[in-house]
Amino acid sequence: MDGIRTLMGSGLGVALTKDGNPLALHFIMFMPSIMGQGTVEQQGEWMGRAWSGEIIGTYAQTELGHGTFLRGLETTATYDPSTEEFVLHSPTITSTKWWPGGLGKTANYAVVMAQLYTRGRCHGPHPFIVQLRDEETHQSLPGVTLGEIGPRLGMNTNDNGFLCFSHHRIPRTHLLMKHSQVLQDGTYVRPANDKLAYGTMVFVRVAICFDTYRQLQRAVTIATRYSAIRRQSELVPGQPEPQILEYQTQQYKILPLIATVFGIHFAAQSVWQTYNDVTGSIHDGNLDLLPELHTLSCGLKALSSSDAANGVETCRLSCGGHGYLASSNLPRIYTTTTAAITYEGENTVMWLQVARYLIKSFREARQGHRLHHSVSYLTPRPASTHALQTNLSNAALVEAFRVAVSHLVGEVAARLQGQCDSGMVFEHAWNACSVQLARCAQVHIRYFTCEEFLSGVEKAEVSEATRGVLMRLCRLYLVFHIIGNQGDFLRSGALTPSDMTTLEEELATLLAALRPDAVSLVDSFDIHDRILDSTLGCWDGNVYERMFEEAKKSPLNQKDVPDAYYKYLRPLMKASL
Amino acid sequence: MDGIRTLMGSGLGVALTKDGNPLALHFIMFMPSIMGQGTVEQQGEWMGRAWSGEIIGTYAQTELGHGTFLRGLETTATYDPSTEEFVLHSPTITSTKWWPGGLGKTANYAVVMAQLYTRGRCHGPHPFIVQLRDEETHQSLPGVTLGEIGPRLGMNTNDNGFLCFSHHRIPRTHLLMKHSQVLQDGTYVRPANDKLAYGTMVFVRVAICFDTYRQLQRAVTIATRYSAIRRQSELVPGQPEPQILEYQTQQYKILPLIATVFGIHFAAQSVWQTYNDVTGSIHDGNLDLLPELHTLSCGLKALSSSDAANGVETCRLSCGGHGYLASSNLPRIYTTTTAAITYEGENTVMWLQVARYLIKSFREARQGHRLHHSVSYLTPRPASTHALQTNLSNAALVEAFRVAVSHLVGEVAARLQGQCDSGMVFEHAWNACSVQLARCAQVHIRYFTCEEFLSGVEKAEVSEATRGVLMRLCRLYLVFHIIGNQGDFLRSGALTPSDMTTLEEELATLLAALRPDAVSLVDSFDIHDRILDSTLGCWDGNVYERMFEEAKKSPLNQKDVPDAYYKYLRPLMKASL
């Protein structure tokens, strides 16, 4: 199993299980749940068997009728002290567990989230280790209904599954009891702190950032290489057709995405670093940094998954019709990447989590509290420091971002307060402002990414020549996103219309300046042809030969006249209709 | 064949050939090409047989190495006066015809675009009717290599194909000779006017608008109905989970897309109407309106296909994870719709065509020429009429659009001129401004759509109550897109920051006001469940039951323990690795 662990844990995994991996959740959810939420005894009981592959698990939380809202889960686990067992039950069709990867046919165990009932009281969702299939025959156990949920947009080599229980009994000790416990007599012991579970979510969300950024790397490598091979149209009449990468509109599609790869990298790396730095102090009960970490991981998960999915699609479309061919691999990279927008915390919900933290911080700052690093700029400052930037240096642009987000947050906070003052319940007022709240969150996380990109490049241990290229990419990222959000900068007075014109001209200059480095930059990602798996993106550039070779393999091409001709087409054509 | 014609020509087609129709190009490209580009004799020779289905054709233009740039095609048709034949040949791998629907296995004829050579001179691409397969055996003819191009992101029930010729001979009379001719002796007779071919392109591009808008209708029907069934989270703690359509962020995703359906409808209808009005005068040689029509059809094709594809994807994502399931049908609606972004004129190329017309018109206006309707606002006006709007009425917002686009066009025209003045070749200057040029085009076509939406609703023959709802949708469309492009309005002075705040508040009010009409609006599209083909969007709202029923049909669910368990999984699990 060691080899499999290595393969699945690295970028190589995608070359083996091209469209989703049924063992993925075993490694990234089942085992981490036991480690993060099981007692030392429970870890001892299960981890060895899981590690050796003797049992294969998944993580069953989402239900047919319940996703993001954990407290809405309907599956029940009712403690029966007479036998010291929990009785798992799915009371409705909507309580059916639905979506977990590997659940349909692969896994024989799962960590199942269910509402814990003991002594007639519900204590909310808790994790249970549940055996689903016989370890010898692999047949589903009595009381357990299991199946696969049917075809999907992508990830079809994963057997995403459904699961319902009919009064299925498991031992009391299968409740993962690191945080809360149920004693033999049914006494519920609550966790010392209910925020401890956040840690695992931070881990999973940052892991998603790294995953989506790898997908974008692949897509932008394919698009860049193809754009250097493909020739089209005339730049100057009578001249040969240029590489399409010469067109500014093509550079505009691709170069900011190369920058995005680095932007996500530096931002996720920074959150990851903080997470590891504070994990020790979290276990010592110091939870101060958890809300900040939680917010950043929510926001970066949303930013990276939507940037990556949109970026992959931009890459696909930048290859024209040929990007639509499966053999380009861009369709599959897209269908895989876009899944991250809705899984593990749907992005809109993530943005609203970030917004909640922003509004809370903004209010605290007004009350004189000191704010954490990522939001410290929300602290009120004397008006003079808000003055218009006199230059457009990187530092000035980052400061302009701070002014723009502060202004946005201030405006929506005032609107929220106004609605509450006029008698609206806070929750309704929140909902009535939520489009703007989500926007605040997006611009805040964009600002965070710009700042981390900049400081990441400044600190990177690379040659000065390389730093020069990276700095240009970072500048492109800053300018690109300021122009994209220009309304926020203009309305807050952070930048003027004439600054914007200057930045637009600089954008054109940056695209031209980065164009010669484009191919080297994606080559530096060093992705093997087997992992790219693309006729358009192969290292040797033999695009058209490879497309032709791939087409010949199509099942339809095994006969000149297909059977369907005799069956359907000929009768139609000869019928003289 | 009559029944088939009816079925394929209507919305019903999608319910029959769910993922692309191999006969589509026969009807929408092959026959129209013969009608539009063949002589009366040629129409007589081919249309009867095509109409009865005795022969099935497609349209082969795109090559492996050549898409949008027609003049770059490499396939040659060389006239041989000794036999009065054209010799069709594919000199390189990149000259292989690639992509035509139905070409792989279905069609036995095609209209082929090839570079016409006669008497040693090339006269550019011309259309030829070419037989590809034996009418009795359906075998591909000698000298013709045919096949299917392999799997794609979508439309996999269409046999998109490839085609190469090896010195394949066809009669001289197979050149479609309505516009240009080659006489028996090889004399080339050029067309009276080389803009006549634009007519067919206008027809095809407007047809694409109608097609993409139907796809968006389906997607938004599914998303709206599901949002009224799905319940999630808490709006107010302790209250039952509300329908997700109660959330402002969900309304913000869906309601502007309902408006978009109407926006595309009215704008495309208007271009269609003009096209039909002027078709007569075009044939009489009056080509005045052709550039305007050509530009609008290019722009609307780009706007409608990208709005519809993005809109369908927004609908899919608004359904959370369940939108990723094939049984929701949103994946297939997306993969079909997004294809329109790159086919029949790639969108970026379309935008640059529009920009060319804008810049030309802008310059002509500066020279005192009178401009056509859609761009007449580019005519210089006294500064007073450019004054800030004093109210935010619909008329004022449309006028603000005019000011914003004029300003954008003016700015980029000046930049273009500046670069030429500093010695740059026009084409290079054009390329160096093309990101901004494309933006001008986008905002111009958005403005056109807003204006047509507004006048369409004003003129529609509906009850005043219905007009009220449509007017609110139109207002939402205006406000939504002004906020989305706010930088252009602020920089041009068309609107002020405080106008923008007012519009943002109005947006919130409009979403709340339209929410009660959402389900009725999509019900009014009157799309049958068989055409929606969606577990999430069915009329009766039995979402979860249908999802479960569909899942049960999955091939993997026909056995509890799959064969793959014995073959792969058991050896792995029992190996004690």
CSV table of N, CA, C and O in Angstrom, one decimal, chain A residues 94-138:
chain,number,residue,atom,x,y,z
A,94,THR,N,-34.9,12.3,2.3
A,94,THR,CA,-33.9,13.4,2.3
A,94,THR,C,-32.7,13.2,3.3
A,94,THR,O,-31.7,13.8,3.2
A,95,SER,N,-32.9,12.2,4.2
A,95,SER,CA,-31.8,11.9,5.1
A,95,SER,C,-30.7,11.0,4.5
A,95,SER,O,-29.7,10.7,5.1
A,96,THR,N,-31.0,10.4,3.3
A,96,THR,CA,-30.1,9.5,2.7
A,96,THR,C,-28.7,10.2,2.5
A,96,THR,O,-28.7,11.3,2.0
A,97,LYS,N,-27.7,9.6,2.9
A,97,LYS,CA,-26.3,10.1,2.7
A,97,LYS,C,-26.1,10.1,1.2
A,97,LYS,O,-26.4,9.1,0.5
A,98,TRP,N,-25.5,11.1,0.6
A,98,TRP,CA,-25.5,11.3,-0.9
A,98,TRP,C,-24.2,12.0,-1.2
A,98,TRP,O,-24.0,13.1,-0.6
A,99,TRP,N,-23.4,11.5,-2.1
A,99,TRP,CA,-22.2,12.1,-2.7
A,99,TRP,C,-20.9,11.6,-2.2
A,99,TRP,O,-19.9,11.6,-3.0
A,100,PRO,N,-20.7,11.0,-1.0
A,100,PRO,CA,-19.4,10.7,-0.6
A,100,PRO,C,-18.6,9.8,-1.6
A,100,PRO,O,-19.2,8.8,-2.2
A,101,GLY,N,-17.4,10.2,-2.0
A,101,GLY,CA,-16.6,9.5,-2.9
A,101,GLY,C,-16.2,8.1,-2.4
A,101,GLY,O,-15.9,8.0,-1.2
A,102,GLY,N,-16.3,7.1,-3.3
A,102,GLY,CA,-15.9,5.7,-2.9
A,102,GLY,C,-17.0,5.0,-2.1
A,102,GLY,O,-16.9,3.8,-1.8
A,103,LEU,N,-18.1,5.7,-1.8
A,103,LEU,CA,-19.1,5.1,-0.9
A,103,LEU,C,-20.0,4.1,-1.7
A,103,LEU,O,-20.4,3.1,-1.1
A,104,GLY,N,-20.1,4.2,-3.0
A,104,GLY,CA,-21.0,3.4,-3.7
A,104,GLY,C,-20.6,1.9,-3.7
A,104,GLY,O,-21.4,1.0,-3.3
A,105,LYS,N,-19.3,1.6,-4.0
A,105,LYS,CA,-18.9,0.3,-4.2
A,105,LYS,C,-17.6,0.0,-3.6
A,105,LYS,O,-17.2,-1.2,-3.4
A,106,THR,N,-16.8,1.0,-3.3
A,106,THR,CA,-15.4,0.7,-2.8
A,106,THR,C,-15.2,0.6,-1.3
A,106,THR,O,-14.7,-0.4,-0.9
A,107,ALA,N,-15.8,1.5,-0.6
A,107,ALA,CA,-15.5,1.6,0.9
A,107,ALA,C,-16.3,0.5,1.6
A,107,ALA,O,-17.4,0.1,1.2
A,108,ASN,N,-15.6,-0.1,2.7
A,108,ASN,CA,-16.4,-1.0,3.5
A,108,ASN,C,-16.6,-0.4,4.9
A,108,ASN,O,-17.3,-0.9,5.8
A,109,TYR,N,-16.1,0.8,5.1
A,109,TYR,CA,-16.3,1.6,6.4
A,109,TYR,C,-16.6,3.0,6.0
A,109,TYR,O,-16.2,3.5,4.9
A,110,ALA,N,-17.1,3.8,6.9
A,110,ALA,CA,-17.2,5.2,6.7
A,110,ALA,C,-17.3,5.9,8.1
A,110,ALA,O,-17.7,5.3,9.1
A,111,VAL,N,-16.8,7.1,8.1
A,111,VAL,CA,-17.1,8.0,9.2
A,111,VAL,C,-18.4,8.7,8.8
A,111,VAL,O,-18.5,9.3,7.8
A,112,VAL,N,-19.4,8.4,9.7
A,112,VAL,CA,-20.8,8.9,9.3
A,112,VAL,C,-21.2,10.0,10.3
A,112,VAL,O,-21.0,9.9,11.5
A,113,MET,N,-21.6,11.2,9.8
A,113,MET,CA,-22.1,12.2,10.7
A,113,MET,C,-23.6,12.0,10.9
A,113,MET,O,-24.3,11.9,10.0
A,114,ALA,N,-23.9,12.0,12.2
A,114,ALA,CA,-25.4,11.8,12.6
A,114,ALA,C,-25.7,12.6,13.8
A,114,ALA,O,-24.8,12.9,14.6
A,115,GLN,N,-27.0,12.9,13.9
A,115,GLN,CA,-27.5,13.6,15.1
A,115,GLN,C,-27.4,12.7,16.3
A,115,GLN,O,-28.1,11.6,16.3
A,116,LEU,N,-26.7,13.0,17.3
A,116,LEU,CA,-26.5,12.1,18.5
A,116,LEU,C,-27.6,12.4,19.5
A,116,LEU,O,-27.8,13.5,20.0
A,117,TYR,N,-28.4,11.3,19.7
A,117,TYR,CA,-29.5,11.4,20.7
A,117,TYR,C,-29.1,10.5,21.9
A,117,TYR,O,-28.7,9.3,21.7
A,118,THR,N,-29.1,11.0,23.1
A,118,THR,CA,-29.0,10.1,24.3
A,118,THR,C,-29.9,10.7,25.4
A,118,THR,O,-30.0,11.9,25.5
A,119,ARG,N,-30.4,9.8,26.1
A,119,ARG,CA,-31.4,10.2,27.2
A,119,ARG,C,-32.4,11.2,26.7
A,119,ARG,O,-32.7,12.2,27.4
A,120,GLY,N,-32.9,10.9,25.5
A,120,GLY,CA,-34.0,11.7,25.0
A,120,GLY,C,-33.6,13.1,24.5
A,120,GLY,O,-34.5,13.9,24.1
A,121,ARG,N,-32.3,13.4,24.5
A,121,ARG,CA,-31.9,14.8,24.0
A,121,ARG,C,-31.0,14.7,22.8
A,121,ARG,O,-30.2,13.8,22.7
A,122,CYS,N,-31.2,15.6,21.9
A,122,CYS,CA,-30.3,15.7,20.8
A,122,CYS,C,-29.1,16.6,21.1
A,122,CYS,O,-29.3,17.7,21.6
A,123,HIS,N,-27.9,16.1,20.8
A,123,HIS,CA,-26.7,16.9,21.0
A,123,HIS,C,-26.0,17.4,19.7
A,123,HIS,O,-24.8,17.7,19.7
A,124,GLY,N,-26.7,17.3,18.6
A,124,GLY,CA,-26.2,17.8,17.4
A,124,GLY,C,-25.4,16.7,16.7
A,124,GLY,O,-25.2,15.6,17.1
A,125,PRO,N,-24.8,17.0,15.5
A,125,PRO,CA,-24.1,16.1,14.7
A,125,PRO,C,-22.8,15.6,15.3
A,125,PRO,O,-22.0,16.5,15.8
A,126,HIS,N,-22.5,14.4,15.2
A,126,HIS,CA,-21.3,13.8,15.7
A,126,HIS,C,-20.8,12.7,14.7
A,126,HIS,O,-21.6,12.1,14.0
A,127,PRO,N,-19.5,12.5,14.8
A,127,PRO,CA,-18.9,11.5,13.8
A,127,PRO,C,-18.8,10.0,14.4
A,127,PRO,O,-18.4,9.9,15.6
A,128,PHE,N,-19.3,9.1,13.7
A,128,PHE,CA,-19.3,7.7,14.1
A,128,PHE,C,-18.5,6.8,13.0
A,128,PHE,O,-18.7,7.1,11.8
A,129,ILE,N,-17.8,5.9,13.5
A,129,ILE,CA,-17.2,4.9,12.6
A,129,ILE,C,-18.2,3.8,12.3
A,129,ILE,O,-18.6,3.1,13.3
A,130,VAL,N,-18.6,3.6,11.1
A,130,VAL,CA,-19.6,2.6,10.8
A,130,VAL,C,-19.1,1.6,9.8
A,130,VAL,O,-18.6,2.0,8.7
A,131,GLN,N,-19.2,0.3,10.1
A,131,GLN,CA,-18.9,-0.7,9.1
A,131,GLN,C,-20.1,-0.8,8.1
A,131,GLN,O,-21.3,-0.8,8.6
A,132,LEU,N,-19.8,-0.8,6.8
A,132,LEU,CA,-20.9,-0.8,5.8
A,132,LEU,C,-21.0,-2.1,5.1
A,132,LEU,O,-22.1,-2.6,4.6
A,133,ARG,N,-19.8,-2.8,4.9
A,133,ARG,CA,-19.8,-4.0,4.1
A,133,ARG,C,-19.1,-5.1,4.8
A,133,ARG,O,-18.2,-4.8,5.6
A,134,ASP,N,-19.4,-6.3,4.6
A,134,ASP,CA,-18.8,-7.5,5.2
A,134,ASP,C,-17.3,-7.5,4.7
A,134,ASP,O,-17.0,-7.3,3.6
A,135,GLU,N,-16.4,-7.7,5.7
A,135,GLU,CA,-15.0,-7.7,5.3
A,135,GLU,C,-14.5,-8.9,4.5
A,135,GLU,O,-13.5,-8.8,3.8
A,136,GLU,N,-15.3,-9.9,4.5
A,136,GLU,CA,-14.9,-11.1,3.7
A,136,GLU,C,-15.6,-11.0,2.3
A,136,GLU,O,-15.0,-11.2,1.3
A,137,THR,N,-16.9,-10.8,2.3
A,137,THR,CA,-17.7,-11.0,1.1
A,137,THR,C,-17.9,-9.6,0.4
A,137,THR,O,-18.3,-9.5,-0.8
A,138,HIS,N,-17.6,-8.5,1.1
A,138,HIS,CA,-17.9,-7.1,0.6
A,138,HIS,C,-19.3,-6.9,0.4
A,138,HIS,O,-19.7,-5.8,-0.2
